[in-house]
Structure formats: C-alpha cells, structure tokens
Coordinates of C-alpha atoms in Angstrom, one line a residue:
Chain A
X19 CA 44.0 -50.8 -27.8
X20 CA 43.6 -54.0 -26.1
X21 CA 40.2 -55.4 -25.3
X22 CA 40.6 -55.5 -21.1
X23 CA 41.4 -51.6 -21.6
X24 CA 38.4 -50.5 -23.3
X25 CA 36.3 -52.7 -20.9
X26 CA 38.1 -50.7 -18.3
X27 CA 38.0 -47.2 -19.9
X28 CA 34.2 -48.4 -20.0
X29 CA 33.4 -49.1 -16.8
X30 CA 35.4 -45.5 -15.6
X31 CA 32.7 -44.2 -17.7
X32 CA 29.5 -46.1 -16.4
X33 CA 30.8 -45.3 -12.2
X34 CA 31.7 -41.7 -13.2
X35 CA 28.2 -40.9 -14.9
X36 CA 26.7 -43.1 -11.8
X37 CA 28.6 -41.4 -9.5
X38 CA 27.9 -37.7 -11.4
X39 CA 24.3 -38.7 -10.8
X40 CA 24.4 -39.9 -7.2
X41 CA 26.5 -36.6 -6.6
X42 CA 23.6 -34.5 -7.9
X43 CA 20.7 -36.1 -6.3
X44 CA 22.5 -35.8 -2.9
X45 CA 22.9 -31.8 -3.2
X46 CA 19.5 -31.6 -5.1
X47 CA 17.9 -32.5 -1.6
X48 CA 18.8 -30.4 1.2
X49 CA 17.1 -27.1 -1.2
X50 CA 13.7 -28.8 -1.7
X51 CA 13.0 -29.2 2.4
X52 CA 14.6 -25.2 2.7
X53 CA 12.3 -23.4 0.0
X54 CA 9.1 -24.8 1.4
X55 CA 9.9 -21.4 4.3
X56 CA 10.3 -18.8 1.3
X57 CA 7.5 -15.9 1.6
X58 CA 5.8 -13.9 -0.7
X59 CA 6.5 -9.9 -0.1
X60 CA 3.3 -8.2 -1.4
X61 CA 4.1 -5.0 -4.1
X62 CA 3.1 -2.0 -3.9
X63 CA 0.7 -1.3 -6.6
X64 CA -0.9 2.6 -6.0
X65 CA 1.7 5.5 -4.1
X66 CA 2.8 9.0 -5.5
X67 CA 3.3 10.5 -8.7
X68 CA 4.8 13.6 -10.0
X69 CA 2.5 16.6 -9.0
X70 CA 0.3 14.8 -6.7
X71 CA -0.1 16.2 -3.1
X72 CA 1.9 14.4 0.0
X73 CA 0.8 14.0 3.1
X74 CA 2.1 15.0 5.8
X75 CA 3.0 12.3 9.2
X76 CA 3.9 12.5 12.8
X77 CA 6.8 9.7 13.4
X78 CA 8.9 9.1 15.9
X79 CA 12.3 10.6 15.5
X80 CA 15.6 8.8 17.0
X81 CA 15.7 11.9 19.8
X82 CA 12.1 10.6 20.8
X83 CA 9.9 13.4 20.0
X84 CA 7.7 13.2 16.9
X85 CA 8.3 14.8 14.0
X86 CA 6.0 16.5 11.1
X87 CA 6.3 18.0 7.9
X88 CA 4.9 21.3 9.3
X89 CA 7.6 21.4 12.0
X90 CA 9.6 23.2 9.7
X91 CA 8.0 26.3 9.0
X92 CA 10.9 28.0 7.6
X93 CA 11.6 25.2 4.7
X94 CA 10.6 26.2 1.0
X95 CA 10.1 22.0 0.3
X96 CA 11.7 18.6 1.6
X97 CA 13.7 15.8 0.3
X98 CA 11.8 13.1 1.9
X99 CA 14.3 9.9 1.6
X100 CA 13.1 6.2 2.6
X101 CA 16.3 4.6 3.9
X102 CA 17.6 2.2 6.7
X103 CA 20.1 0.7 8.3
X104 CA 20.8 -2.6 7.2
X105 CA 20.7 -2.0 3.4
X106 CA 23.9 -2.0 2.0
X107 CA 22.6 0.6 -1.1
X108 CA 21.7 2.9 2.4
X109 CA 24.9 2.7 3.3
X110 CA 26.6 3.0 0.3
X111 CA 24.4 6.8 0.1
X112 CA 24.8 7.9 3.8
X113 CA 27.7 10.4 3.8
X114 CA 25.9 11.6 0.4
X115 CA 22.6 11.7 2.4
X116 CA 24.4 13.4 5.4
X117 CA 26.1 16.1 2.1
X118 CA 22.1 16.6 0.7
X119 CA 21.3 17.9 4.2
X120 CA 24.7 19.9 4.8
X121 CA 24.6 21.4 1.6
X122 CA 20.5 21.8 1.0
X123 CA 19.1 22.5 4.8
X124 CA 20.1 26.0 5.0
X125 CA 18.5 26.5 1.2
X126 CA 15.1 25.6 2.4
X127 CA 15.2 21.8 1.5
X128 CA 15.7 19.9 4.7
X129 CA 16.5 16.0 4.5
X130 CA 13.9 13.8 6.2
X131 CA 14.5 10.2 6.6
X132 CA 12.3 7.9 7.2
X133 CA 13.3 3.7 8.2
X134 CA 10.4 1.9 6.9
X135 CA 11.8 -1.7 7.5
X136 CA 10.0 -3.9 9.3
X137 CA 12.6 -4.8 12.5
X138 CA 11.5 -7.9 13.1
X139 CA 12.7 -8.8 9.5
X140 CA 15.8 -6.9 10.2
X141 CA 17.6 -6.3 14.0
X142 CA 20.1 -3.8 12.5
X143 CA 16.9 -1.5 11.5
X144 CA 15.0 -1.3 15.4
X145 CA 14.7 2.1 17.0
X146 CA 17.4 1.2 19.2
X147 CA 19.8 0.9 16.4
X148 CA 18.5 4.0 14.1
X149 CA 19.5 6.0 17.1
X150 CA 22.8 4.1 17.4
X151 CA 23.5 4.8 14.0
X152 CA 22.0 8.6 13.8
X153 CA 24.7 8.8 16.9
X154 CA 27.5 7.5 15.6
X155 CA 27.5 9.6 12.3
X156 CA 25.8 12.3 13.9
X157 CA 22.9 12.9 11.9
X158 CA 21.6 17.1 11.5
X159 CA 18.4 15.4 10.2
X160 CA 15.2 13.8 11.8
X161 CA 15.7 9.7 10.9
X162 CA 11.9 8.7 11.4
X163 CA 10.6 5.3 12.6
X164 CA 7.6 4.3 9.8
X165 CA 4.8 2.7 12.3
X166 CA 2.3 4.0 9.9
X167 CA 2.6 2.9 6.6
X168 CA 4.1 6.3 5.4
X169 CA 6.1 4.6 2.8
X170 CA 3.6 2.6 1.6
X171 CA 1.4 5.8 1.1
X172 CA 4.4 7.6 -0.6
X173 CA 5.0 4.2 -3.2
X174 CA 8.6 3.7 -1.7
X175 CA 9.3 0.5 -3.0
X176 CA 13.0 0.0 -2.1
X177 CA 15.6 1.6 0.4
X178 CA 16.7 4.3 -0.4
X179 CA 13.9 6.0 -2.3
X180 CA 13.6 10.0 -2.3
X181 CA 10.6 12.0 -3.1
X182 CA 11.5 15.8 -3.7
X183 CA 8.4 17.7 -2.5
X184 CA 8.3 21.4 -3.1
X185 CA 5.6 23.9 -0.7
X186 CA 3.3 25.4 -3.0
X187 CA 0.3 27.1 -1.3
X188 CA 0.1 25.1 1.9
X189 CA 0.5 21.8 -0.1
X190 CA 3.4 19.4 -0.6
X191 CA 3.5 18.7 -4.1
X192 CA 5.8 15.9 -5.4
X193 CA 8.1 17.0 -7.7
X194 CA 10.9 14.2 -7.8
X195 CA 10.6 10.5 -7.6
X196 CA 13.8 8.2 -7.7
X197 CA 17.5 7.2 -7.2
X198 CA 19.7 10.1 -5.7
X199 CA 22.5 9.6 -8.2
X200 CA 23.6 7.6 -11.2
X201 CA 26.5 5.9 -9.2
X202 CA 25.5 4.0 -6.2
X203 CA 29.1 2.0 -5.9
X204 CA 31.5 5.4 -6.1
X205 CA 30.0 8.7 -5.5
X206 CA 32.9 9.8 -7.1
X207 CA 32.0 8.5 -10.5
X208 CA 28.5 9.9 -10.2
X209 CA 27.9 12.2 -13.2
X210 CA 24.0 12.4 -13.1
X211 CA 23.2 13.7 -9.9
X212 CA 19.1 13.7 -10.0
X213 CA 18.4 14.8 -6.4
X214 CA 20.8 18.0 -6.6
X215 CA 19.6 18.6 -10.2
X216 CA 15.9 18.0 -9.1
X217 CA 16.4 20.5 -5.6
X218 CA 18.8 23.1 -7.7
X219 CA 16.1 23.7 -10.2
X220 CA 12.9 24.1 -7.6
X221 CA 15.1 26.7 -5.6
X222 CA 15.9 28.8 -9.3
X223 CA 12.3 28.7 -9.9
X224 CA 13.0 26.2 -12.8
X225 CA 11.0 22.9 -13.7
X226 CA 12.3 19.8 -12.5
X227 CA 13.8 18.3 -16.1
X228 CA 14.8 14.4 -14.6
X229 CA 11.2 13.6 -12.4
X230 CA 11.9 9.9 -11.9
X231 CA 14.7 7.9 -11.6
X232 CA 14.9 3.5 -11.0
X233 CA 17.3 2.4 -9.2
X234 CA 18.5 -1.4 -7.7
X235 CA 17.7 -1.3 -4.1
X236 CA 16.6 -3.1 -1.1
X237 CA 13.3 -4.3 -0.9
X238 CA 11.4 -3.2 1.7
X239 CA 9.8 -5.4 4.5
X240 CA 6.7 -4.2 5.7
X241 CA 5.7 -3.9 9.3
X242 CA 2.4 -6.4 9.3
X243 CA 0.6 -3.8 11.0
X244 CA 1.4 -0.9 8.7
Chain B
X24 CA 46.0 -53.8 -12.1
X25 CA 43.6 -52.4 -14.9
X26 CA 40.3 -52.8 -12.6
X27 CA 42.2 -50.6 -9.9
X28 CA 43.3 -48.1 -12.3
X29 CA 39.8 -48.1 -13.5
X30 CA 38.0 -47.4 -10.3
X31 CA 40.9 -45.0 -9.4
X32 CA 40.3 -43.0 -12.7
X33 CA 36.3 -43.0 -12.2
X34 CA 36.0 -41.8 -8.8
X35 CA 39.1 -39.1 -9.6
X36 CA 36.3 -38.1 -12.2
X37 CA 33.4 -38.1 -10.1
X38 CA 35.2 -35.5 -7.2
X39 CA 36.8 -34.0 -10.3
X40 CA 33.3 -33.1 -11.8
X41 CA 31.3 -32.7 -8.5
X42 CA 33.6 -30.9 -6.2
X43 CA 35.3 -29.1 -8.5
X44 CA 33.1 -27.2 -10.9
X45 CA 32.9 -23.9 -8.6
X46 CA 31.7 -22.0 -11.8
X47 CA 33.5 -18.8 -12.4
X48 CA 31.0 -15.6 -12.0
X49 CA 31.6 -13.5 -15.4
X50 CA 31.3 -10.1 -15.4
X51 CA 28.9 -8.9 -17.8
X52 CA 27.7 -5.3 -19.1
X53 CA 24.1 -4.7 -20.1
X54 CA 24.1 -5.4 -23.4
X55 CA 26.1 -8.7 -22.8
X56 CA 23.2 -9.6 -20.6
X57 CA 20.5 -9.0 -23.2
X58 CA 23.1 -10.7 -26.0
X59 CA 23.0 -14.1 -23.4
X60 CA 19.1 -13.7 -23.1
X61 CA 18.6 -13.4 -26.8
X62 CA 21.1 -16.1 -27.5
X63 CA 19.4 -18.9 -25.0
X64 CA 18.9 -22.0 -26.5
X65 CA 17.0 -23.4 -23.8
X66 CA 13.3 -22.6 -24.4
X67 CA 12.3 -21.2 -21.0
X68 CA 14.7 -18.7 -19.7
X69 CA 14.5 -17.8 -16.2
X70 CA 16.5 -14.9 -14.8
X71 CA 16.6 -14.5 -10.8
X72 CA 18.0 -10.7 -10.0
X73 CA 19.7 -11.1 -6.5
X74 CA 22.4 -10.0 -4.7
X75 CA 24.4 -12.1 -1.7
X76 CA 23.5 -8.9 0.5
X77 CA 20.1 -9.6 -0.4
X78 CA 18.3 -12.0 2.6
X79 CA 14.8 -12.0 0.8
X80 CA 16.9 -12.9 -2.4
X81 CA 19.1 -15.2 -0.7
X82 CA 15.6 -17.1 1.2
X83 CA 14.5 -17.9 -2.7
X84 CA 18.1 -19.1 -3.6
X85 CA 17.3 -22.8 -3.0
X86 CA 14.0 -22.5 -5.0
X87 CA 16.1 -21.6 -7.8
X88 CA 18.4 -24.4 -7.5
X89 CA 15.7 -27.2 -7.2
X90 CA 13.7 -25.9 -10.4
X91 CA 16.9 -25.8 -11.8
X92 CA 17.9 -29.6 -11.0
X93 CA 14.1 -30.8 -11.8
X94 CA 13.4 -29.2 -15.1
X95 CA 17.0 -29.5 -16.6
X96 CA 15.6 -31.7 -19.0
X97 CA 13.0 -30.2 -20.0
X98 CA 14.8 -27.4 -21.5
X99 CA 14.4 -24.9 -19.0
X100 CA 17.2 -22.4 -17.8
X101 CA 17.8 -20.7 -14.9
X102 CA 20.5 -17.5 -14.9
X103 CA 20.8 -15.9 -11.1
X104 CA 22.2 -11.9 -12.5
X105 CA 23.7 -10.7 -9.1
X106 CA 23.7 -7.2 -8.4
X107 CA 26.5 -7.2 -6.0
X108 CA 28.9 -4.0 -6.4
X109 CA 31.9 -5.0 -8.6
X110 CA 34.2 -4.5 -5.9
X111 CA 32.7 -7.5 -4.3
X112 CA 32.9 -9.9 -7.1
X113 CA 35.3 -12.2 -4.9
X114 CA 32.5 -12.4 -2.1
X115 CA 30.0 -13.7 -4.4
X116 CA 32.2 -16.1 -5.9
X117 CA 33.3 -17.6 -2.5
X118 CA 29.6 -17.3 -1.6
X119 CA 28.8 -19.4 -5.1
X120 CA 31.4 -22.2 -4.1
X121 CA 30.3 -22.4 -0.6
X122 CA 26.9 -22.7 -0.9
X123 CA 27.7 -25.1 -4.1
X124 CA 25.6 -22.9 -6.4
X125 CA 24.7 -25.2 -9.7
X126 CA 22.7 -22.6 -11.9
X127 CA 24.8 -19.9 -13.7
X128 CA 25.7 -16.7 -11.9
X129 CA 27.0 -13.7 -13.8
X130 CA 27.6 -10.4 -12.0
X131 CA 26.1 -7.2 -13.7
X132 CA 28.1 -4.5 -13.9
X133 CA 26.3 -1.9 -14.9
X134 CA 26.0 0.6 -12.5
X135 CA 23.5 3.4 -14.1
X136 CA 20.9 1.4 -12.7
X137 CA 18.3 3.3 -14.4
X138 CA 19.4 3.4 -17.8
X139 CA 18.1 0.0 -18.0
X140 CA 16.1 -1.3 -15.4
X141 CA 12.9 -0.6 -17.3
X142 CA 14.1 -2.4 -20.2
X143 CA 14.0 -5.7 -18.5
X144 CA 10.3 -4.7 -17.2
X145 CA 8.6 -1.5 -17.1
X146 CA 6.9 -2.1 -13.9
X147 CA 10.2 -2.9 -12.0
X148 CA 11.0 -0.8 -9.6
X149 CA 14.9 -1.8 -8.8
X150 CA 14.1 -3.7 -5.9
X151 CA 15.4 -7.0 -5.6
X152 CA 14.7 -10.0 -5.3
X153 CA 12.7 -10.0 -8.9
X154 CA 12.4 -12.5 -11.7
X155 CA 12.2 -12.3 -15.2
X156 CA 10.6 -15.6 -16.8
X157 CA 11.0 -15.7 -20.9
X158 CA 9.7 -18.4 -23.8
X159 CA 12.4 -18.0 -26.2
X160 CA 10.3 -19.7 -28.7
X161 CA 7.2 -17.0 -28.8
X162 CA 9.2 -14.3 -26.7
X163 CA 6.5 -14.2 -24.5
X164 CA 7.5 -13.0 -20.9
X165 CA 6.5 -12.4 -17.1
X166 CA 8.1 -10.3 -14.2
X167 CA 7.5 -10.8 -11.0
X168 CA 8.5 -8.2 -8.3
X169 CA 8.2 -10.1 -5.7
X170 CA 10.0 -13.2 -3.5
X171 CA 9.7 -16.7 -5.1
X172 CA 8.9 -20.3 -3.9
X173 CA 9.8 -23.5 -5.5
X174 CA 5.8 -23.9 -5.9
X175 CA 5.1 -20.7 -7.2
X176 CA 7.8 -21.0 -9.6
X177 CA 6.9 -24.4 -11.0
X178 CA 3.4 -23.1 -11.2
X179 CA 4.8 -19.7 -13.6
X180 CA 6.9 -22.2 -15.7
X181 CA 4.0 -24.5 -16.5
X182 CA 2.1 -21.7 -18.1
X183 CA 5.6 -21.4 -20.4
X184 CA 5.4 -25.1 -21.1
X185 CA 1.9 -25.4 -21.9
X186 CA 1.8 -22.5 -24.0
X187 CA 4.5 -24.0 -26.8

C-alpha cells in the first residue's frame, strides 16, 4: 500500500471516531434537561392478605348513585377488580371481566370494579370517560370512581388487580389476591384461569388452592388526596 | 483525489454508525433473560422493566439513556426488558428508532407473568416501571418498584461502585 493511502485511510479513521463522538454528545443532551421532570410514585407497602377482613366503601358508580358492598344482599362473596381505562392490560381483560360477571353474577359472586387512577395523570380514566366506556360496552357491573383510597386500603398495586372476597358471618374475608388468568395477550391461550378456579371452589365449599397470583400491570397513579 | 475520497469515506462512516444503528429488539424467553443477566460482563447491570404503553416508564426513559452515555466507561450496563405484548414487537422497534434509543432493548416474551416475576424480586408486584440494579462481581442486588430519575439512579449505582 502506498504511503498517501494509509495517511488517508488514517485520517477516515481519526474524523469518523471524531465525528462518532460529536454524534453522541449531541444526542446525549437533549435527555439530561428531560429527566430532571421524572417523579417518584410512592409503593404501597401495608394492604390485604389472604383471610384478612375487607372493608366495605361507598363510591361513586358511572350511573351516579353510590355503591356499597352491602348493596347486594343477595351475593354469597365479590370479585372486587381494580381496573381502568387507559391501561392497555385493562383492556386486554375487559370482555373477560365483562364474562366473570356474565357467567359469576347470578352464582352469588358479582364483579365490582373499581378505577383507582388518578385522572389528572390520566384523561382517558375521568368519570366522564368511565361512563363513556361502561356505555359503550355496556357494563352489567358497578365501575366505581376511587376518591377514597380504597385501593390503597385493599394493596392494589397495579391495574387490573382482583381480590376474591367470600361473606362469611357478616365479614368479607379475602380469599384471592392476583392476576385473573395466566394469559393476558390471548385469552384463548389462558390455561390457568386463577379467578374462575378461585370463585368455582368458594361456591363448592372447597378451599381456594391458587391464593395469589403476580402479574405485569399498570402502575397505578394515586389521587394526591387519597 | 485521495483527501476527497478520504473525507467522503469518514463522514459515510460517521452517518453509517450514528444514524444507522437502529438496534434490533430480540425476543427473548425467561430463561434467555436470566442467561444475558448471568452472562454480563459489565460489572454493574441495570435492568429497566418498561413497556412503550407505559407513560411513567416512558417519563424515566431518558434517565436511562443519560446514565447509560455517562457511566459507559465505567463498566456499567443498562438493559431496558420491555413488556410490550409480542404482537407489538414492530411498535416498539419503530418506537426504539424514533426516539434513537442507545441502551439495549430486548422484548420479553414470556407471558405467564407470574411464573417468574418473583424471581427477579420477591417484593415485585408486576407493576411497571421497576428496576433491577445487580454487581455482577458480589451478586449483590437492589429493586426498586418505583419511577426513576437520572439523580436517583446515579445515587443507587454509586453504592454498586463503592462497594467493589
């Protein structure tokens, strides 16, 4: 090779790793000023376990007229889930929500939701838009707005969460804690389907053998005044 | 004539190497994600769960991305495990390019979530964002279930550094 072409293979080296360089510190920029606006969401330490007793709440339902555990005088237990509108996880489990209720109601084991997002964190999750939504896909269930920090009582931690509660002289006691199947992506493909398992068992007098359940959810955003 | 084709060449290189290194998002299983953490050669490993759905997730993005840039040297890796369904695997990767994402991304397929959530952290609950920090040297490790700053971060991967 001829001396002038390894000077200039040589300088094609120095301007690329210059230019690499130059390239990087540009795009390193713009992230430092954004992160600075990055909060901290607090976790929620304390909340239910299995066999402790639940309280029961007055919320606001999308039809405007609160709603209470006790309403339903007739129900043998509830399946309590924390769930919104903007979570795509929510969404993903709505029709199998809406099937819970269809197919568990008229057992004794009535689906209450309950939003628990804070709307100012999330538009698509404000009363006016749970009662668009409940609408729309004509929800046979109460879809509760959480002004009261139920969720953070219960130990929801991300939408949707479900706590199974079974009536057991006067109380609520939790019997259930978790994911409602094993298949969040295709309902389909669910094989493990803890809710159904949990619900079938209470109503044959059976213990619950799956009590908790983790699954990948949406965070929730607290109301600040909750 | 050899000067020309010499700058031509270098600044082919430097679009070449800066505009052009979209990464491609693998597709990994479980235990392919705990082979890449065990295998990390880097001695800090930081692992971001997120999901481009996620907005608390996407806030802490550009956290990620300056620790990234700033301690690349000093032998600290961050790994951002989305948690996007696997249907939407072209999403994220046009969300990666777009938003000129520089740390790895790998998508986690692995949809019986809680067949091994708690073996990444006991206290997790599943709700993302959360962040898995891990000394590869002493194994040591801390999980946070909770949003991230660049601050907050650097202040977490100090403790790592220190304690080596």
């Amino acid at each position: 090779m001829k001396r002038n072409q390894i000077y200039a293979l040589g300088i094609a080296a120095i301007i690329t790793i210059i230019g690499t360089y130059l390239f990087k510190q540009a795009n390193a920029k713009p992230a430092r000023r954004a992160l600075e606006t990055a909060s901290f969401a607090q976790p929620v330490m304390d909340g239910y376990q299995i066999g402790d007793v639940a309280s029961d709440f007055s919320l606001r339902n999308v039809d405007g007229n609160n709603v209470s555990l006790s309403d339903f005088s007739n129900a043998k237990g509830y399946i309590v889930i924390f769930t919104c509108n903007h979570c795509p996880f929510s969404k993903a489990y709505e029709d199998r929500i809406i099937a819970l209720n269809d197919k568990y109601a008229p057992l004794g084991y009535p689906v209450i939701a309950i939003n628990p997002n804070d709307p100012e964190a999330y538009e698509e999750d404000s009363f006016e838009n749970m009662k668009k939504r409940a609408a729309e896909k004509s929800y046979k269930y109460p879809f509760l707005e959480d002004t009261k920090g139920i969720g953070q009582l219960y130990g929801a931690m991300r939408t949707p969460h479900v706590f199974v509660l079974k009536k057991e002289g006067g109380k609520n006691i939790v019997k259930y804690i978790g994911t409602i199947d094993d298949n969040a992506q295709d309902a389909s493909a669910a094989s493990k389907r803890y809710v159904e398992d949990a619900v079938n068992n209470l109503l044959a007098g059976k213990p619950v053998i799956v009590q908790t359940t983790k699954a990948i959810g949406c965070a929730i955003k607290w109301r600040d005044n909750s | 004539m050899k000067w020309k084709t010499a700058l031509g060449l270098s600044l082919f290189l430097v679009l070449h190497f800066n505009l052009c290194k979209a990464q491609n998002v693998r597709l990994l299983s479980f235990s392919a994600l705990q082979n890449q953490i065990r295998t990390e050669k880097s001695s800090v490993l930081i692992v971001n769960f997120w999901a481009t759905w996620c907005k608390p997730c996407l806030e802490e993005l550009p956290a990620f991305e300056t620790i990234s840039k700033k301690y690349r040297l000093k032998e600290v890796k961050v790994l951002l495990v989305s948690l996007d369904f696997e249907k939407d695997k072209m999403k994220l990767e046009k969300f990666v390019k777009t938003k000129k994402i520089s740390p790895e991304v790998i998508l986690l397929n692995e949809p019986d979530y809680d067949t091994w959530i708690s073996k990444i952290n006991d206290d997790w609950s599943g709700a993302i964002p959360a962040t898995l920090i891990i000394s590869t040297k002493s194994g040591k490790k801390a999980f946070y279930e909770t949003g991230m700053t660049a601050s907050k971060l650097e202040e977490e991967i100090s403790k790592f550094l220190i304690s080596q």
